[in-house]
Coordinates of C-alpha atoms in Angstrom, one line a residue:
M52 CA 0.0 0.0 0.0
D53 CA 1.4 3.3 -1.0
L54 CA 0.2 6.4 0.9
D55 CA 0.8 10.0 -0.2
L56 CA -0.2 12.5 2.4
D57 CA -0.4 16.2 1.9
L58 CA -1.0 18.4 4.9
D59 CA -2.0 22.0 4.6
L60 CA -2.3 24.4 7.5
D61 CA -6.1 24.3 7.3
L62 CA -5.9 20.5 8.0
D63 CA -7.0 19.4 4.5
L64 CA -5.8 15.9 3.9
D65 CA -5.3 14.4 0.5
L66 CA -4.8 10.7 0.5
D67 CA -3.9 8.7 -2.5
L68 CA -4.2 5.0 -1.7
D69 CA -3.0 2.2 -4.0
L70 CA -3.8 -1.3 -2.6
D71 CA -2.4 -4.5 -4.1
L72 CA -4.0 -7.5 -2.5
D73 CA -3.4 -11.2 -3.3
L74 CA -6.1 -13.5 -2.0
D75 CA -5.9 -17.3 -2.2
L76 CA -8.9 -19.6 -1.9
D77 CA -7.9 -20.5 1.7
L78 CA -8.1 -16.9 2.6
D79 CA -4.4 -16.2 2.9
L80 CA -3.8 -12.5 2.6
D81 CA -0.5 -11.1 1.4
L82 CA -0.1 -7.3 1.9
D83 CA 2.9 -5.2 0.8
L84 CA 2.9 -2.3 3.3
D85 CA 5.3 0.6 3.0
L86 CA 4.4 3.0 5.8
D87 CA 6.6 6.0 6.5
L88 CA 7.3 6.7 10.1
D89 CA 6.3 10.3 9.7
L90 CA 2.8 9.2 8.5
V91 CA 2.4 6.9 11.5
N92 CA 3.4 9.8 13.9
I93 CA 0.9 12.2 12.2
L94 CA -1.9 9.7 12.5
K95 CA -1.1 9.1 16.2
Y96 CA -1.1 12.9 16.7
F97 CA -4.5 13.3 15.1
S98 CA -5.8 10.3 17.1
E99 CA -4.8 12.0 20.3
E100 CA -6.3 15.3 19.2
L101 CA -9.6 13.6 18.4
K102 CA -9.6 12.1 21.9
V103 CA -9.2 15.5 23.4
I104 CA -12.0 17.0 21.3
S105 CA -14.3 14.1 22.2
S106 CA -13.6 14.5 25.9
F107 CA -14.4 18.3 25.6
L108 CA -17.6 17.6 23.8
D109 CA -18.7 15.1 26.4
H110 CA -18.0 17.6 29.1
I111 CA -20.2 20.2 27.3
W112 CA -23.0 17.7 26.7
S113 CA -23.0 16.7 30.4
H114 CA -23.0 20.3 31.5
L115 CA -26.0 21.2 29.2
Y116 CA -27.9 18.1 30.2
F117 CA -27.4 18.9 33.9
K118 CA -28.6 22.5 33.4
K119 CA -31.7 21.3 31.5
T120 CA -32.5 18.5 34.0
F121 CA -32.1 20.5 37.2
R122 CA -33.3 23.9 36.0
K123 CA -36.9 23.4 36.9

């Protein structure tokens, strides 16, 4: 699998994926993976950022739910 990743400052991602898969009848799967370490680090970073955003949205949701429930 060849991955080309272009990052702009506005976080637009352009991914070009080329997959070559060889499947046998006994479901053996041969993959040729060439992942660049920089790409892996970028994906880990975005994964961590999404966790932070998710936690923040959960906090806001619980705060709004609390206000609505106990406002009466």
